[in-house]
PDB file of C-alpha atoms in Angstrom:
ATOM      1  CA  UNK A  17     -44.645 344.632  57.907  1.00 85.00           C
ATOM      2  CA  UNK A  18     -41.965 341.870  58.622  1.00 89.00           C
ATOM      3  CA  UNK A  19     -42.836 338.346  59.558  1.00 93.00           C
ATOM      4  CA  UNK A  20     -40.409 336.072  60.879  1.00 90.00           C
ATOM      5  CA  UNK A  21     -39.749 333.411  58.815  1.00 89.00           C
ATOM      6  CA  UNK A  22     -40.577 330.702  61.030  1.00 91.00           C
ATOM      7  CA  UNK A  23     -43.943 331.688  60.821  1.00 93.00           C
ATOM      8  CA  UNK A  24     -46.109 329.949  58.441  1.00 90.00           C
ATOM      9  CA  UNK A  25     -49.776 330.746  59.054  1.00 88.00           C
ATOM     10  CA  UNK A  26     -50.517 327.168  60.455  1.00 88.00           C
ATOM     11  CA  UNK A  27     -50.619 328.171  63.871  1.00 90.00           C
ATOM     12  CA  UNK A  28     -53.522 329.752  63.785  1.00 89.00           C
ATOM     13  CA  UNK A  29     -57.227 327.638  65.128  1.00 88.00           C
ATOM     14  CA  UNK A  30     -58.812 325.394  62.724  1.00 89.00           C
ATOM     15  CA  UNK A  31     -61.895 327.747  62.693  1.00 91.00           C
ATOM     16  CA  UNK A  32     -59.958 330.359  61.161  1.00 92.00           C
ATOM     17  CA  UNK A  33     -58.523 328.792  58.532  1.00 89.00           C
ATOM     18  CA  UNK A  34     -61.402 327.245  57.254  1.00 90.00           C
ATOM     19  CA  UNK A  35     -62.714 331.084  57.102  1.00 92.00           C
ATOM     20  CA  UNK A  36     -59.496 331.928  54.917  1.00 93.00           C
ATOM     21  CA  UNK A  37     -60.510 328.980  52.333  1.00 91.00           C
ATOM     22  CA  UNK A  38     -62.855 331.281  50.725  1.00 89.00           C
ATOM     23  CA  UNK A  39     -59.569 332.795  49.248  1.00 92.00           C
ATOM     24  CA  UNK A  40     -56.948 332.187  46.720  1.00 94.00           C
ATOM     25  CA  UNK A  41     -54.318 329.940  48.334  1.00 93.00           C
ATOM     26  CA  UNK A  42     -51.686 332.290  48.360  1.00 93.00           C
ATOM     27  CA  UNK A  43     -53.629 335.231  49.843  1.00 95.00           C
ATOM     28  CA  UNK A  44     -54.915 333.139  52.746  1.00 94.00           C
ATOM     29  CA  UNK A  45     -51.496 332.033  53.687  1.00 95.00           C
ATOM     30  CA  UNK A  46     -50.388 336.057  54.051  1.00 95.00           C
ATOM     31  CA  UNK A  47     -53.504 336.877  55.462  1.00 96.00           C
ATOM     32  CA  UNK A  48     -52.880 333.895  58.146  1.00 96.00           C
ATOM     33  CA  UNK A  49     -49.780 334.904  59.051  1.00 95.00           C
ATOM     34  CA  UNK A  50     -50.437 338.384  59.698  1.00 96.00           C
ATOM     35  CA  UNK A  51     -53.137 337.532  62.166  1.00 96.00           C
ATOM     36  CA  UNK A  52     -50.562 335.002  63.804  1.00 96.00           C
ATOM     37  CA  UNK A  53     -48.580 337.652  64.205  1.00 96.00           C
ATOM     38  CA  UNK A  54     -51.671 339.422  65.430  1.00 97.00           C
ATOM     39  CA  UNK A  55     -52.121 336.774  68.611  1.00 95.00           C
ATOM     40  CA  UNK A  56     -48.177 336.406  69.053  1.00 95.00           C
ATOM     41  CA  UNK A  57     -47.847 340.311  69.711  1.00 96.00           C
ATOM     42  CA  UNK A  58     -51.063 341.971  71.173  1.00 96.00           C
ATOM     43  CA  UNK A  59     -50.059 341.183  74.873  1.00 93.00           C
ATOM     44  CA  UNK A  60     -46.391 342.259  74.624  1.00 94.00           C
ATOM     45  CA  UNK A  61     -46.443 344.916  71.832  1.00 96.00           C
ATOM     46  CA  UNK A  62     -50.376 346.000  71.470  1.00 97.00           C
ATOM     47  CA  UNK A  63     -48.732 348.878  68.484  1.00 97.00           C
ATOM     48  CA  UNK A  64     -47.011 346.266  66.625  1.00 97.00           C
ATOM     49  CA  UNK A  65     -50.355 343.653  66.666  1.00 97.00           C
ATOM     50  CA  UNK A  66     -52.809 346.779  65.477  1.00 98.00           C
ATOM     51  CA  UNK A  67     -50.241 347.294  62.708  1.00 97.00           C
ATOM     52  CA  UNK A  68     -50.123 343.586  61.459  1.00 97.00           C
ATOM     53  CA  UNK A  69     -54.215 343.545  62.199  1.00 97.00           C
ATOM     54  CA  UNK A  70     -54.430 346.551  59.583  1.00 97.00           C
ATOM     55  CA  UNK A  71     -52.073 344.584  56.862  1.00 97.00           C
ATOM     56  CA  UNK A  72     -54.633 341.688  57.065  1.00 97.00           C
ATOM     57  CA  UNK A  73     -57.802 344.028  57.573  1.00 96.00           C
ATOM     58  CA  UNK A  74     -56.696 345.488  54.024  1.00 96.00           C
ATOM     59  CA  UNK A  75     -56.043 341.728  52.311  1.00 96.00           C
ATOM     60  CA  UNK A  76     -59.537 340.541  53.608  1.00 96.00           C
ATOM     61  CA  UNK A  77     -61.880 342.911  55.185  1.00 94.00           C
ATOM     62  CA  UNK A  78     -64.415 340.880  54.313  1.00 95.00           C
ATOM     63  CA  UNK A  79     -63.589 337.740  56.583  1.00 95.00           C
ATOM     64  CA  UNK A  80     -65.079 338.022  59.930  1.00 96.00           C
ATOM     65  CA  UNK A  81     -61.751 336.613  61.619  1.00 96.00           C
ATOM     66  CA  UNK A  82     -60.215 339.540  60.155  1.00 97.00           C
ATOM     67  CA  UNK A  83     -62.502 342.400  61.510  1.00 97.00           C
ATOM     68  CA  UNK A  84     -62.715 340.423  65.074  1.00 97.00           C
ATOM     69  CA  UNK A  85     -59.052 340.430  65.370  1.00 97.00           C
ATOM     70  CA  UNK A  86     -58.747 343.612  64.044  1.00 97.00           C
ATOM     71  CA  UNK A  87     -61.073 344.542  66.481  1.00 97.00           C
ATOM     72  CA  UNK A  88     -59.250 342.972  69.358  1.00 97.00           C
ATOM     73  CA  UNK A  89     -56.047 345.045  68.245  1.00 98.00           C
ATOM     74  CA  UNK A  90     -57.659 348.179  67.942  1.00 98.00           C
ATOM     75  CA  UNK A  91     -59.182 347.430  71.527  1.00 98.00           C
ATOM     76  CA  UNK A  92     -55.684 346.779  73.009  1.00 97.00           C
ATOM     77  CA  UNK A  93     -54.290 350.016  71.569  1.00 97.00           C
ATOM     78  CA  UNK A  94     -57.684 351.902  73.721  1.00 97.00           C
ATOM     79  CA  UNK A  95     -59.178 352.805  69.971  1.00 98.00           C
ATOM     80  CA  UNK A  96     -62.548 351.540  71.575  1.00 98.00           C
ATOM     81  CA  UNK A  97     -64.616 353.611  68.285  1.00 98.00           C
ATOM     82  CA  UNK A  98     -62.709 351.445  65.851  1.00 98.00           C
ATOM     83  CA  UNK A  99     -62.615 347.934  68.011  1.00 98.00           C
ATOM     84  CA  UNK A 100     -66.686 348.584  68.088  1.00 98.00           C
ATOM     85  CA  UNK A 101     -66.769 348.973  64.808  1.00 98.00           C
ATOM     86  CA  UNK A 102     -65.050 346.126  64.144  1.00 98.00           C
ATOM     87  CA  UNK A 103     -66.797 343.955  66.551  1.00 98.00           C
ATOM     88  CA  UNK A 104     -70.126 344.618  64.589  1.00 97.00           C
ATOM     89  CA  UNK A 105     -69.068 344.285  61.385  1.00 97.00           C
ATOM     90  CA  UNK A 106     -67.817 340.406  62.558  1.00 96.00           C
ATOM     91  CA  UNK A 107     -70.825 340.304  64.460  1.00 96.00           C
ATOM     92  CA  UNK A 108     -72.937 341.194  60.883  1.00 95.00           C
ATOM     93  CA  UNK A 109     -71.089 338.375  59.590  1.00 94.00           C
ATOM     94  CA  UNK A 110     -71.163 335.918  61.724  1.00 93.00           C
ATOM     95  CA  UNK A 111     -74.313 336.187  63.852  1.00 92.00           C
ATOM     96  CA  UNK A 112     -72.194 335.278  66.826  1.00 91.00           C
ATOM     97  CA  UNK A 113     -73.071 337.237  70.161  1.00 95.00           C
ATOM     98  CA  UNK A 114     -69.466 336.035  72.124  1.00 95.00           C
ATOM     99  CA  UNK A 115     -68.609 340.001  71.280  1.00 97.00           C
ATOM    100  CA  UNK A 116     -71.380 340.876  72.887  1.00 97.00           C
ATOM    101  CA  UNK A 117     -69.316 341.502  76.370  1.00 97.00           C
ATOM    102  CA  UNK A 118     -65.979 343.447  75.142  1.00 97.00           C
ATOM    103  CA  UNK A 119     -68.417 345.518  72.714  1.00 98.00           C
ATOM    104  CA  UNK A 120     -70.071 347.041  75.718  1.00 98.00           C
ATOM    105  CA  UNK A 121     -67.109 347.704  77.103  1.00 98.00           C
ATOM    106  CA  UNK A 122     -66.058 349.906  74.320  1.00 98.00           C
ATOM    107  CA  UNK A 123     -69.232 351.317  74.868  1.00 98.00           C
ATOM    108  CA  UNK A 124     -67.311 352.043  78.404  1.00 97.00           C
ATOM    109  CA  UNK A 125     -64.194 353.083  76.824  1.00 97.00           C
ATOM    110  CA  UNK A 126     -65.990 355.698  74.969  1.00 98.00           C
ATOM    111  CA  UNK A 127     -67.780 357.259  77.932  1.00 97.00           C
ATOM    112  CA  UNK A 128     -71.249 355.984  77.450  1.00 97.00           C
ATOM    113  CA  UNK A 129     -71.134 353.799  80.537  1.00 98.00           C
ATOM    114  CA  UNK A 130     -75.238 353.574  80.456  1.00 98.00           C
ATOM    115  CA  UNK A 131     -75.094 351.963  76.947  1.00 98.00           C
ATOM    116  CA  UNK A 132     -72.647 349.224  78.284  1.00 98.00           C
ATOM    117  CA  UNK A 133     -75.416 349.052  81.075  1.00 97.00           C
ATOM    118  CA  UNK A 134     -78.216 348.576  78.373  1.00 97.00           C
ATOM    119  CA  UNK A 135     -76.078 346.038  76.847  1.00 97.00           C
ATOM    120  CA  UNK A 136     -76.068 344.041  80.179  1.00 97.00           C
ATOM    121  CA  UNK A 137     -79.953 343.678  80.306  1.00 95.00           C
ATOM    122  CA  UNK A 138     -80.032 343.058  76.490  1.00 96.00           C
ATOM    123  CA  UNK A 139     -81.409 339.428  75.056  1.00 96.00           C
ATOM    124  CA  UNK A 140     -78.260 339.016  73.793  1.00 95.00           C
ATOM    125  CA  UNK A 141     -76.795 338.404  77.156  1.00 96.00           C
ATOM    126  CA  UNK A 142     -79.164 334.941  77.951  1.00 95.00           C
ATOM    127  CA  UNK A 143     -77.042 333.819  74.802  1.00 96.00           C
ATOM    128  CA  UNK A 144     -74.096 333.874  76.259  1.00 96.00           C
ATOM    129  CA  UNK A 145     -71.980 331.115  77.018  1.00 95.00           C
ATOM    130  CA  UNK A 146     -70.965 330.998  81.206  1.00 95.00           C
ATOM    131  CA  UNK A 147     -67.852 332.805  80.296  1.00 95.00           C
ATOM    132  CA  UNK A 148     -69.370 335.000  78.383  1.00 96.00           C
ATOM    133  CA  UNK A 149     -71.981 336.092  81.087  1.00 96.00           C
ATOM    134  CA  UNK A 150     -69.140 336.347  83.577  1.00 96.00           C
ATOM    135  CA  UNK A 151     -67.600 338.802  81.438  1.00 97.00           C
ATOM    136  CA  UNK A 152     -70.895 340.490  80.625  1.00 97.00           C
ATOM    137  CA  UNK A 153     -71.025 340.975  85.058  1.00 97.00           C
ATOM    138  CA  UNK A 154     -67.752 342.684  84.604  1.00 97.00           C
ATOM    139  CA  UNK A 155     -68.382 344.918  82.482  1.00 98.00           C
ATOM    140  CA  UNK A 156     -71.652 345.980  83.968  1.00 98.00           C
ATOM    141  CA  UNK A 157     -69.975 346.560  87.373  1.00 98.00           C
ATOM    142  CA  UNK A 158     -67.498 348.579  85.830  1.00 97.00           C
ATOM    143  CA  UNK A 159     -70.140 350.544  84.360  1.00 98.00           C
ATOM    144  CA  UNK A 160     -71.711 351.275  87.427  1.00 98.00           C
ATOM    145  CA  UNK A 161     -68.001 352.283  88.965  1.00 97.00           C
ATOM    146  CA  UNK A 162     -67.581 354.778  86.058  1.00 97.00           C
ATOM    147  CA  UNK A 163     -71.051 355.858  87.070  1.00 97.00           C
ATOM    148  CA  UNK A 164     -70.181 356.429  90.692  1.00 97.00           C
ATOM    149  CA  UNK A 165     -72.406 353.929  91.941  1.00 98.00           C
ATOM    150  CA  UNK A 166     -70.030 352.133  93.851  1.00 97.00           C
ATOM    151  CA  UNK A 167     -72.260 350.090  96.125  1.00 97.00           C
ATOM    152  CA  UNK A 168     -74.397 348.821  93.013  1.00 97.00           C
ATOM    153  CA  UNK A 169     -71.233 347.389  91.200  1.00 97.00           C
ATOM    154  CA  UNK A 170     -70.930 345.331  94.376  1.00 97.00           C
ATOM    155  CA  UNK A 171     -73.963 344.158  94.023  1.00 97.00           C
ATOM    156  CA  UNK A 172     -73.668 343.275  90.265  1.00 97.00           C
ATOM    157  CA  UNK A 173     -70.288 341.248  91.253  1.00 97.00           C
ATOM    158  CA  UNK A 174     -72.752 339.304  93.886  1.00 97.00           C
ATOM    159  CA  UNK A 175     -73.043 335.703  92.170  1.00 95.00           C
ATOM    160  CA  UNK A 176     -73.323 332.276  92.060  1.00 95.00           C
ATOM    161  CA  UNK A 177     -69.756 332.102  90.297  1.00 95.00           C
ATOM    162  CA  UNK A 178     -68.390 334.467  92.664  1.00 95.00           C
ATOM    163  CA  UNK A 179     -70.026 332.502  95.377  1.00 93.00           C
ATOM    164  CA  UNK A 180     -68.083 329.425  94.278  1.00 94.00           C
ATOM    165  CA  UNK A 181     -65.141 327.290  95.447  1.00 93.00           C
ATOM    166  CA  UNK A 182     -64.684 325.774  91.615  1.00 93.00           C
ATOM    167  CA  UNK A 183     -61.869 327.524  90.110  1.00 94.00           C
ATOM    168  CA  UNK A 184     -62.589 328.550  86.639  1.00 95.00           C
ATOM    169  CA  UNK A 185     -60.263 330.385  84.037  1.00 93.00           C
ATOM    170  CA  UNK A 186     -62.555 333.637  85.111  1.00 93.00           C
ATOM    171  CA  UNK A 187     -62.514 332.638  89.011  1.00 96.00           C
ATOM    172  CA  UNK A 188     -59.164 334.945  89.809  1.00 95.00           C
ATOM    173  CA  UNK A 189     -60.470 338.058  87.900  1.00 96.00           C
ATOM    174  CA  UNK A 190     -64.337 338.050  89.194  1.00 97.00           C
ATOM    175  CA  UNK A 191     -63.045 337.608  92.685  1.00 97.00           C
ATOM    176  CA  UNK A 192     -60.373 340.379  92.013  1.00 97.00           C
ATOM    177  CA  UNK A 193     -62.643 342.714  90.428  1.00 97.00           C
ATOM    178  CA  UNK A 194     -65.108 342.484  93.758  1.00 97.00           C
ATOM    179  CA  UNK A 195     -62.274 342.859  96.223  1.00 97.00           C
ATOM    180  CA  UNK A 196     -61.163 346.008  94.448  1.00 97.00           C
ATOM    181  CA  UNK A 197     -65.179 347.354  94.440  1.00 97.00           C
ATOM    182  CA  UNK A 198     -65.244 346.471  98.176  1.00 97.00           C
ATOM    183  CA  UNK A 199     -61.603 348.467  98.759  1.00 96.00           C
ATOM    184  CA  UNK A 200     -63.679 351.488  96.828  1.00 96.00           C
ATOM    185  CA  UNK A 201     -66.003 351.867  99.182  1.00 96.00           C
ATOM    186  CA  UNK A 202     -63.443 351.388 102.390  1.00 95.00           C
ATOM    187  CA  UNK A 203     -64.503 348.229 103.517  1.00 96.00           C
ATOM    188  CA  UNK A 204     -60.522 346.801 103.651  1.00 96.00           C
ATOM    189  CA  UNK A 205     -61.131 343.994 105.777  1.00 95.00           C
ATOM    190  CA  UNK A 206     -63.558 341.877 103.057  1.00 96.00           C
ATOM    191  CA  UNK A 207     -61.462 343.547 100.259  1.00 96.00           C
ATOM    192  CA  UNK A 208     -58.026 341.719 101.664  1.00 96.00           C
ATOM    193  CA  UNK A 209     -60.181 338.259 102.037  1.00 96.00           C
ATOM    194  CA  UNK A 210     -61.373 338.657  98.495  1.00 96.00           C
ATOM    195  CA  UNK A 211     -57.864 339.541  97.076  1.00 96.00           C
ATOM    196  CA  UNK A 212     -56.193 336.356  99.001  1.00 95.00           C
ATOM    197  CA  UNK A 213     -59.161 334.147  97.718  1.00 96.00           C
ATOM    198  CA  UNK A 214     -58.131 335.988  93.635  1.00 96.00           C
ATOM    199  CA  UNK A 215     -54.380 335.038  94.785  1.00 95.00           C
ATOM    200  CA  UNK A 216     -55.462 331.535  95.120  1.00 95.00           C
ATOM    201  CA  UNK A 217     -57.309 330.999  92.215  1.00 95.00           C
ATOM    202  CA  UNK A 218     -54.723 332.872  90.366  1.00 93.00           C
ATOM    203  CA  UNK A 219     -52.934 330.352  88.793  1.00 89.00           C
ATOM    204  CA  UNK A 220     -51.270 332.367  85.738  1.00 88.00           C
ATOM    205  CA  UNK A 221     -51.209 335.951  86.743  1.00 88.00           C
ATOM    206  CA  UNK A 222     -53.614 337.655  85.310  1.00 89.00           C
ATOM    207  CA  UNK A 223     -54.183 339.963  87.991  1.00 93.00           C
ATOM    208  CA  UNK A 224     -51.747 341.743  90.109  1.00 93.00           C
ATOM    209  CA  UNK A 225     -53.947 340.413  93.175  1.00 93.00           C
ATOM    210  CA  UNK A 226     -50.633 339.450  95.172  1.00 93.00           C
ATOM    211  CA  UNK A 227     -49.351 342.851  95.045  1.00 93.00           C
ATOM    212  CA  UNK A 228     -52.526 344.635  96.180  1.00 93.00           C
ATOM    213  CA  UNK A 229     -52.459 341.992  99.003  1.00 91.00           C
ATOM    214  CA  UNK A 230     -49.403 343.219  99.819  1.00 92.00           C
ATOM    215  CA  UNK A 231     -49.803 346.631  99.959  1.00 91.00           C
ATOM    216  CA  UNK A 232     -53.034 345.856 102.144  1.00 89.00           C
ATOM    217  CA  UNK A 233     -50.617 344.183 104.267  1.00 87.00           C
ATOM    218  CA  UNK A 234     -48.391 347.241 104.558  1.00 84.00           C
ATOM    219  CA  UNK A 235     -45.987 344.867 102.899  1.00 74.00           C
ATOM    220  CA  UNK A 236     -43.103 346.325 100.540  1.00 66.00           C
ATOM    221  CA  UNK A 237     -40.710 344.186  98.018  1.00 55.00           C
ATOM    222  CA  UNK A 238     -37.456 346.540  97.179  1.00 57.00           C
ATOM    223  CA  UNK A 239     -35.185 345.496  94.011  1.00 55.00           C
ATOM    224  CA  UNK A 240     -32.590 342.724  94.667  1.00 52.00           C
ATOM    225  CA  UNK A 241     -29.998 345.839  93.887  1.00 48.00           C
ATOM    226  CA  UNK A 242     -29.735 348.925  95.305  1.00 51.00           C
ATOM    227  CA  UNK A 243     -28.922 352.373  93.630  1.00 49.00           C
ATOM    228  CA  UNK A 244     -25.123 351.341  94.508  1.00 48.00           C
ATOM    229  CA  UNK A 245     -25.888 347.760  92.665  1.00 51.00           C
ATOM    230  CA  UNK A 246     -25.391 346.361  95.915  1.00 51.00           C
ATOM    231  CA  UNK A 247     -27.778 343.392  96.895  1.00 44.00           C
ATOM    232  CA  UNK A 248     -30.306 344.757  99.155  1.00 44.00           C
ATOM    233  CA  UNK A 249     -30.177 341.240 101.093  1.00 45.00           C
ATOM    234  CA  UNK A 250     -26.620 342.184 102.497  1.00 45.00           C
ATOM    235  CA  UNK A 251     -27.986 344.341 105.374  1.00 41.00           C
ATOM    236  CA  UNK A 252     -31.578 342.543 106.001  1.00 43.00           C
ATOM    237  CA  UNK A 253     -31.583 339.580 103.830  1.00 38.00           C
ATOM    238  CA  UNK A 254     -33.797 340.514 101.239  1.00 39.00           C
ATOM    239  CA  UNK A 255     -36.560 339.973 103.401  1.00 38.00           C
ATOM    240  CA  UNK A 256     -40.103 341.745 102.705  1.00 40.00           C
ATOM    241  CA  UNK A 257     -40.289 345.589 105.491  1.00 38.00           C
ATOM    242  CA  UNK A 258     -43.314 347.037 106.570  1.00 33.00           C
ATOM    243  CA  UNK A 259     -44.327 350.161 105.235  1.00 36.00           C
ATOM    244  CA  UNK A 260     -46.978 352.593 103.959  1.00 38.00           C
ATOM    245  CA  UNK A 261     -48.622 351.106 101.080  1.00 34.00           C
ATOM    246  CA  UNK A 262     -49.909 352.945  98.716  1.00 37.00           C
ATOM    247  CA  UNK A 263     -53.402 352.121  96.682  1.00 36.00           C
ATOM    248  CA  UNK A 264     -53.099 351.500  93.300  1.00 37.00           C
ATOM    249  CA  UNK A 265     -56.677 352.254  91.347  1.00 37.00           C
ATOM    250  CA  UNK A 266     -56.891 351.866  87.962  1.00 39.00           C
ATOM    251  CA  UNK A 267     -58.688 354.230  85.872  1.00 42.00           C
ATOM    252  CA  UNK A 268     -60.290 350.655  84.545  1.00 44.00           C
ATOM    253  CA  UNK A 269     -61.389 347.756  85.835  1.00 46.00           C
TER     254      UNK A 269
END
């Protein structure tokens, strides 16, 4: 697959390339840029980053940077058999339990919400850095969503961290995961609350917390141009209308 020229397999974290050294020179340099290209595209173009993961999975399968980021490709692209598979064959290598978290959740993605569940009570959990254990919460409530046992994921999201007025980089998505177990269950008062309180912690949008505000709100946006490419501000200034807002659930949490 192309790489861009500008790319020279520097950018990737110190960590990593001191895991390519066990190669020939020239092999680690493809192999880094590949899983630059990796990290560069797995957000915007998830197809594009499993197909640069696979180049560098075939160059060295046998580096555990490889098979995580492989893994994390193959998890973007909802190939949750082949990110798990992945994720324990870096985990083999490494010994690491940071996995642990997104593992179960392919657990999830493959409909075997109770193993994701085991996962959450495993040793392996009490390992965990803080993120990490926020994470692990996640997942388990999600579990327990996919299980139907709406109330219990609730309780699962019930936490010191979520309890908390620190914003951390998880802070925004804890908070908007509970909101959106409280909507599930009807209780739209304390779901608004806990959306606002994910809006304000949301510093980088990695939840679409404002928008679910908004439809609680009965609150709709329309395009700056209408179907005649006229701006929509000309009649009512562009300002927000009221209106029917429809729920958005996600299959996933």
């Amino acid at each position: 697959m192309p790489i861009p020229e500008e790319v020279t397999g520097e950018e990737i974290d110190r960590d990593v390339r001191q895991e390519l050294q066990s190669l020939p020179k020239t092999l680690a340099e493809d192999v880094a840029k590949n899983l630059v290209m990796v990290a560069r595209l797995i957000d915007e173009d998830p197809e594009a980053a499993y197909g640069y993961s696979k180049v560098a999975l075939r160059l060295a399968s046998r580096v555990a940077a490889v098979r995580e980021a492989a893994g994390f490709a193959a998890y973007a692209n909802q190939k949750y058999s082949e990110a798990l598979a992945e994720f324990r064959a870096a985990r083999r290598m490494t010994g690491n339990v940071d996995l642990w978290p997104v593992m179960a959740d392919c657990e999830r993605g493959l409909g075997r919400p109770e193993k994701a569940l085991d996962m959450a009570g495993a040793p392996e959990v009490h390992k965990l850095d803080k993120a990490g254990q926020v994470e692990m919460r996640l997942v388990a409530a999600g579990a327990r969503r996919d299980m139907g046992q709406l109330d219990a994921a609730i309780v699962t999201l019930q936490s010191p961290e979520l309890a908390s007025n620190a914003v951390q980089p998880w802070t925004a998505r804890l908070r908007y995961a509970y909101a959106d177990a409280l909507l599930a269950v009807g209780r739209e008062a304390e779901a608004r609350e806990w959306f606002a309180k994910a809006v304000e912690a949301d510093r980088d949008g990695s939840t679409d917390a404002s928008d679910r505000l908004a439809e609680l709100d009965g609150v709709e946006f329309v395009d700056a141009l209408d179907e005649a490419g006229n701006a929509a501000g000309d009649e009512d200034g562009g300002e927000p209308r009221s209106g029917d807002a429809e729920q958005e659930q996600g299959d996933r949490d």
